[in-house]
Amino acid sequence: LSFSEDNTNKNIIMEYDGTGTGDANYFSFYSNVNGWMTKGSSLNIQPSTGNVGIGTTSPASEANLSLAANSTSEGGHLVLFKGTSQAQATHLDNYGNTFRIMNGADASSGAVQFSLNHSTAAATFAGDVKIYKAGALLEIGESGTGGTFGFIGWNDASNFLYLGNSYNSAFNKDLVIDSSGSVGIGTDSPGSKLAIEGVTGSYSSGIGFQPTGTGARIYRTFIGTDGSFNFDDATAGATRMHIDSSGNSTFVGKVSVGNYAIPSDHQFQIA
């Protein structure tokens, strides 16, 4: 079936190609005018599946866009714009084995806002990434099973941002930043600008200092099971300061207050 302006120029042709079998048969819309889209390179429909292809006679899905490569795009190029002007158009294409979303008058001069590399599965955003959703959660890791990924989330009820991991499928909120800017480690209710919660009698309830370089030593603090505060020289495996729950302090080694050299026969000196 052809549509033409006169009896000599068959501008538009609709043809059924039944030379194949099954999915190989298709309806094709094309033109026999020199320089226009030829048979199979324009709009095609598979009657057996209902799939529609543009640039392909074997569409693998309900809608399949396949075009030859050119200077700005390859494997398909879809343009979305309002009205008759493409000045603010959005372009979707497959170029250099990468899916792209661009803004601009055309694909060659448009700014790439998002790209997805098919080989590496790496996604790139050229701008802010915003997630607005109650209880929004972003997971990052090897897979979606326990112990193989971390996550960043938002708690709507208490208005805090948290960073955690899925170690042993525990899904711990390891670090929290609340609405006042307070930071909690091991707790989602920090009562001070920095709050650390851990098991008493272990270093998980304190802070560690692990420097590098010449003379570096490791020092750690922790809360004892008796309520005491302890400052350890972890390199030596010894407690250097101990403050019990009554406020009594014990120092292991010489103590100097002020700029004064302690004599060898003194343990405490006030200058």
CSV table of C-alpha atoms in Angstrom, one decimal:
chain,number,residue,atom,x,y,z
A,1,LEU,CA,0.0,0.0,0.0
A,2,SER,CA,1.5,3.3,-1.1
A,3,PHE,CA,0.7,6.9,-0.5
A,4,SER,CA,1.8,9.5,-3.1
A,5,GLU,CA,1.3,13.0,-4.2
A,6,ASP,CA,0.8,11.8,-7.8
A,7,ASN,CA,1.0,8.6,-9.9
A,8,THR,CA,4.8,8.8,-10.4
A,9,ASN,CA,6.2,9.4,-6.9
A,10,LYS,CA,5.4,6.7,-4.3
A,11,ASN,CA,6.5,8.8,-1.3
A,12,ILE,CA,5.3,6.6,1.6
A,13,ILE,CA,4.9,2.8,1.4
A,14,MET,CA,3.3,0.4,3.9
A,15,GLU,CA,4.4,-3.2,3.1
A,16,TYR,CA,4.1,-6.6,4.7
A,17,ASP,CA,7.2,-8.8,4.4
A,18,GLY,CA,6.2,-12.4,4.7
A,19,THR,CA,9.2,-14.0,3.2
A,20,GLY,CA,10.4,-15.3,6.6
A,21,THR,CA,8.6,-17.3,9.3
A,22,GLY,CA,7.2,-16.3,12.7
A,23,ASP,CA,9.0,-13.3,14.1
A,24,ALA,CA,10.9,-12.7,10.9
A,25,ASN,CA,7.8,-11.4,9.2
A,26,TYR,CA,7.0,-7.7,9.7
A,27,PHE,CA,5.0,-4.7,8.5
A,28,SER,CA,7.3,-1.9,7.3
A,29,PHE,CA,6.7,1.8,6.7
A,30,TYR,CA,9.3,3.4,4.5
A,31,SER,CA,9.8,5.5,1.3
A,32,ASN,CA,11.3,4.8,-2.1
A,33,VAL,CA,12.3,8.4,-2.6
A,34,ASN,CA,16.1,8.8,-2.9
A,35,GLY,CA,17.7,9.9,0.4
A,36,TRP,CA,14.6,9.0,2.5
A,37,MET,CA,14.4,6.0,4.9
A,38,THR,CA,14.4,2.7,3.1
A,39,LYS,CA,12.6,-0.5,3.8
A,40,GLY,CA,13.5,-1.9,7.3
A,41,SER,CA,15.3,1.3,8.4
A,42,SER,CA,12.2,3.1,9.5
A,43,LEU,CA,9.1,1.9,11.5
A,44,ASN,CA,8.5,-1.8,11.6
A,45,ILE,CA,5.9,-4.0,13.4
A,46,GLN,CA,6.1,-7.7,14.2
A,47,PRO,CA,2.5,-9.1,13.9
A,48,SER,CA,3.5,-12.3,15.9
A,49,THR,CA,4.6,-10.3,19.0
A,50,GLY,CA,3.2,-6.8,18.5
A,51,ASN,CA,6.7,-5.4,19.1
A,52,VAL,CA,7.5,-2.2,17.4
A,53,GLY,CA,11.0,-1.4,16.0
A,54,ILE,CA,12.5,1.8,14.6
A,55,GLY,CA,15.6,1.0,12.6
A,56,THR,CA,15.3,-2.7,13.2
A,57,THR,CA,13.1,-5.4,11.7
A,58,SER,CA,13.6,-7.7,14.7
A,59,PRO,CA,12.6,-5.7,17.8
A,60,ALA,CA,13.4,-7.7,20.9
A,61,SER,CA,11.0,-5.7,23.1
A,62,GLU,CA,7.7,-3.9,22.9
A,63,ALA,CA,9.5,-0.8,21.6
A,64,ASN,CA,13.0,-1.1,20.1
A,65,LEU,CA,15.0,1.9,18.8
A,66,SER,CA,18.1,1.0,16.8
A,67,LEU,CA,20.0,3.4,14.6
A,68,ALA,CA,23.4,3.4,12.9
A,69,ALA,CA,26.2,5.4,14.6
A,70,ASN,CA,26.9,8.9,13.6
A,71,SER,CA,28.9,11.8,15.0
A,72,THR,CA,26.7,12.4,18.0
A,73,SER,CA,24.9,9.2,18.8
A,74,GLU,CA,24.6,5.5,18.0
A,75,GLY,CA,22.2,2.7,18.8
A,76,GLY,CA,19.2,5.0,19.0
A,77,HIS,CA,18.5,8.7,19.8
A,78,LEU,CA,15.3,9.9,21.4
A,79,VAL,CA,14.5,13.6,21.8
A,80,LEU,CA,11.9,14.9,24.2
A,81,PHE,CA,10.9,18.6,24.0
A,82,LYS,CA,7.9,20.9,24.5
A,83,GLY,CA,6.3,22.8,21.6
A,84,THR,CA,8.3,23.2,18.4
A,85,SER,CA,11.7,24.3,19.9
A,86,GLN,CA,14.4,22.0,20.9
A,87,ALA,CA,16.4,24.6,22.7
A,88,GLN,CA,15.4,23.0,26.1
A,89,ALA,CA,15.2,19.5,24.8
A,90,THR,CA,16.2,16.3,26.7
A,91,HIS,CA,18.1,13.7,24.7
A,92,LEU,CA,18.4,10.0,25.4
A,93,ASP,CA,20.9,8.0,23.4
A,94,ASN,CA,23.4,5.1,23.4
A,95,TYR,CA,26.8,6.4,22.4
A,96,GLY,CA,30.2,4.8,22.9
A,97,ASN,CA,28.7,1.9,24.7
A,98,THR,CA,27.2,4.3,27.2
A,99,PHE,CA,23.6,5.3,27.8
A,100,ARG,CA,23.3,9.1,28.2
A,101,ILE,CA,20.7,11.6,29.2
A,102,MET,CA,21.5,15.2,28.1
A,103,ASN,CA,20.0,18.6,28.1
A,104,GLY,CA,20.5,21.0,25.2
A,105,ALA,CA,19.6,21.9,21.7
A,106,ASP,CA,21.2,18.8,20.2
A,107,ALA,CA,23.2,15.8,21.2
A,108,SER,CA,26.5,17.1,20.1
A,109,SER,CA,26.4,20.3,22.2
A,110,GLY,CA,24.2,19.1,25.0
A,111,ALA,CA,25.4,18.7,28.6
A,112,VAL,CA,25.5,15.1,29.8
A,113,GLN,CA,23.5,14.9,33.0
A,114,PHE,CA,23.7,11.1,33.5
A,115,SER,CA,25.7,8.3,31.8
A,116,LEU,CA,25.7,4.6,32.3
A,117,ASN,CA,28.6,2.5,30.9
A,118,HIS,CA,27.3,-0.9,29.7
A,119,SER,CA,30.7,-2.6,30.2
A,120,THR,CA,31.6,-1.4,33.7
A,121,ALA,CA,28.1,-0.6,34.9
A,122,ALA,CA,29.5,2.7,36.2
A,123,ALA,CA,27.0,5.5,36.5
A,124,THR,CA,28.0,9.2,36.4
A,125,PHE,CA,25.9,12.2,37.5
A,126,ALA,CA,26.8,15.7,36.4
A,127,GLY,CA,25.1,17.5,39.2
A,128,ASP,CA,23.4,17.0,42.5
A,129,VAL,CA,21.8,13.7,43.3
A,130,LYS,CA,18.7,14.1,45.5
A,131,ILE,CA,16.6,11.3,47.1
A,132,TYR,CA,13.3,12.6,48.7
A,133,LYS,CA,11.4,9.8,50.3
A,134,ALA,CA,10.2,8.8,53.8
A,135,GLY,CA,12.9,6.6,55.3
A,136,ALA,CA,15.1,7.1,52.2
A,137,LEU,CA,18.0,4.5,52.1
A,138,LEU,CA,21.0,4.3,49.8
A,139,GLU,CA,22.9,1.0,49.8
A,140,ILE,CA,26.5,0.7,48.6
A,141,GLY,CA,28.4,-2.6,48.4
A,142,GLU,CA,29.1,-5.9,46.7
A,143,SER,CA,25.6,-7.3,46.8
A,144,GLY,CA,22.3,-7.0,48.6
A,145,THR,CA,22.9,-9.8,51.0
A,146,GLY,CA,23.9,-9.4,54.7
A,147,GLY,CA,27.5,-8.5,55.4
A,148,THR,CA,28.3,-7.3,51.9
A,149,PHE,CA,27.1,-3.7,51.8
A,150,GLY,CA,26.8,-0.5,53.7
A,151,PHE,CA,24.1,2.1,53.7
A,152,ILE,CA,23.2,5.8,54.2
A,153,GLY,CA,19.7,6.5,55.4
A,154,TRP,CA,17.4,9.0,56.9
A,155,ASN,CA,15.2,8.4,60.0
A,156,ASP,CA,12.0,10.4,59.7
A,157,ALA,CA,10.7,9.9,63.3
A,158,SER,CA,13.8,11.3,65.0
A,159,ASN,CA,15.2,13.4,62.1
A,160,PHE,CA,18.7,12.0,61.9
A,161,LEU,CA,21.1,10.9,59.1
A,162,TYR,CA,22.9,7.6,59.7
A,163,LEU,CA,25.7,5.5,58.2
A,164,GLY,CA,25.8,1.8,58.8
A,165,ASN,CA,26.8,-1.6,57.6
A,166,SER,CA,25.1,-5.0,57.2
A,167,TYR,CA,27.8,-7.1,58.9
A,168,ASN,CA,26.3,-10.4,60.0
A,169,SER,CA,22.9,-9.1,58.7
A,170,ALA,CA,22.8,-6.8,61.8
A,171,PHE,CA,22.1,-3.6,59.8
A,172,ASN,CA,23.7,-1.5,62.5
A,173,LYS,CA,23.4,2.3,62.5
A,174,ASP,CA,27.1,2.9,63.2
A,175,LEU,CA,27.3,6.7,63.0
A,176,VAL,CA,24.4,9.1,63.4
A,177,ILE,CA,24.2,12.9,62.9
A,178,ASP,CA,21.1,14.3,64.5
A,179,SER,CA,19.1,17.5,63.8
A,180,SER,CA,21.3,19.6,66.2
A,181,GLY,CA,24.5,18.5,64.5
A,182,SER,CA,25.5,16.1,67.4
A,183,VAL,CA,27.3,12.9,66.3
A,184,GLY,CA,26.6,9.5,67.8
A,185,ILE,CA,28.9,6.4,67.4
A,186,GLY,CA,27.0,3.3,68.4
A,187,THR,CA,24.0,5.3,69.5
A,188,ASP,CA,21.2,7.1,67.7
A,189,SER,CA,20.6,9.5,70.6
A,190,PRO,CA,23.8,11.4,71.2
A,191,GLY,CA,23.5,13.5,74.4
A,192,SER,CA,26.5,15.7,73.5
A,193,LYS,CA,28.3,16.9,70.4
A,194,LEU,CA,30.1,13.6,70.3
A,195,ALA,CA,28.7,10.5,72.0
A,196,ILE,CA,30.2,7.1,71.9
A,197,GLU,CA,28.3,4.0,73.1
A,198,GLY,CA,30.0,0.6,73.6
A,199,VAL,CA,30.4,-2.3,75.9
A,200,THR,CA,32.1,-1.4,79.2
A,201,GLY,CA,35.4,-3.1,80.0
A,202,SER,CA,36.5,-2.8,76.3
A,203,TYR,CA,37.9,-0.3,74.0
A,204,SER,CA,34.6,-0.1,72.1
A,205,SER,CA,33.4,2.3,74.8
A,206,GLY,CA,36.2,4.8,74.2
A,207,ILE,CA,38.4,6.7,71.9
A,208,GLY,CA,41.6,5.5,70.3
A,209,PHE,CA,44.7,7.4,69.1
A,210,GLN,CA,46.6,5.5,66.4
A,211,PRO,CA,49.4,7.8,65.0
A,212,THR,CA,52.0,6.8,62.5
A,213,GLY,CA,55.7,7.9,62.2
A,214,THR,CA,58.7,8.0,64.4
A,215,GLY,CA,57.9,7.4,68.1
A,216,ALA,CA,54.2,6.6,67.4
A,217,ARG,CA,52.4,4.9,70.2
A,218,ILE,CA,48.8,3.8,70.5
A,219,TYR,CA,46.7,5.2,73.3
A,220,ARG,CA,43.1,4.3,74.1
A,221,THR,CA,40.4,5.2,76.6
A,222,PHE,CA,37.5,3.1,77.9
A,223,ILE,CA,34.9,2.8,80.6
A,224,GLY,CA,35.5,0.0,83.0
A,225,THR,CA,32.8,-2.4,84.3
A,226,ASP,CA,33.1,-0.7,87.7
A,227,GLY,CA,32.3,2.7,86.1
A,228,SER,CA,35.9,3.9,86.1
A,229,PHE,CA,37.5,6.0,83.3
A,230,ASN,CA,40.8,4.6,82.0
A,231,PHE,CA,43.5,5.9,79.8
A,232,ASP,CA,45.7,3.1,78.4
A,233,ASP,CA,49.1,3.0,76.7
A,234,ALA,CA,48.0,0.2,74.3
A,235,THR,CA,51.5,-0.2,72.9
A,236,ALA,CA,52.8,-1.0,76.3
A,237,GLY,CA,49.6,-2.8,77.3
A,238,ALA,CA,49.4,-0.7,80.5
A,239,THR,CA,46.9,1.6,82.1
A,240,ARG,CA,48.5,5.1,82.7
A,241,MET,CA,45.5,6.8,84.3
A,242,HIS,CA,42.5,5.5,86.2
A,243,ILE,CA,39.6,7.5,87.7
A,244,ASP,CA,37.2,5.5,89.7
A,245,SER,CA,33.4,6.2,90.1
A,246,SER,CA,34.1,8.2,93.2
A,247,GLY,CA,36.5,10.6,91.5
A,248,ASN,CA,39.7,9.2,92.9
A,249,SER,CA,42.5,9.3,90.4
A,250,THR,CA,45.5,7.0,90.0
A,251,PHE,CA,48.5,7.7,87.8
A,252,VAL,CA,51.0,5.1,86.8
A,253,GLY,CA,54.4,6.9,86.5
A,254,LYS,CA,55.6,10.3,87.5
A,255,VAL,CA,53.2,13.3,87.5
A,256,SER,CA,54.3,16.9,87.0
A,257,VAL,CA,52.2,20.0,87.2
A,258,GLY,CA,53.9,23.0,85.6
A,259,ASN,CA,57.3,23.3,83.9
A,260,TYR,CA,59.5,21.4,86.3
A,261,ALA,CA,61.9,18.5,86.0
A,262,ILE,CA,60.9,15.9,88.5
A,263,PRO,CA,63.8,14.6,90.6
A,264,SER,CA,64.5,10.9,90.4
A,265,ASP,CA,63.3,10.3,94.0
A,266,HIS,CA,60.0,12.1,93.5
A,267,GLN,CA,56.8,10.8,91.9
A,268,PHE,CA,54.7,14.0,92.1
A,269,GLN,CA,55.9,17.6,91.9
A,270,ILE,CA,54.1,20.9,91.7
A,271,ALA,CA,56.1,23.8,90.3
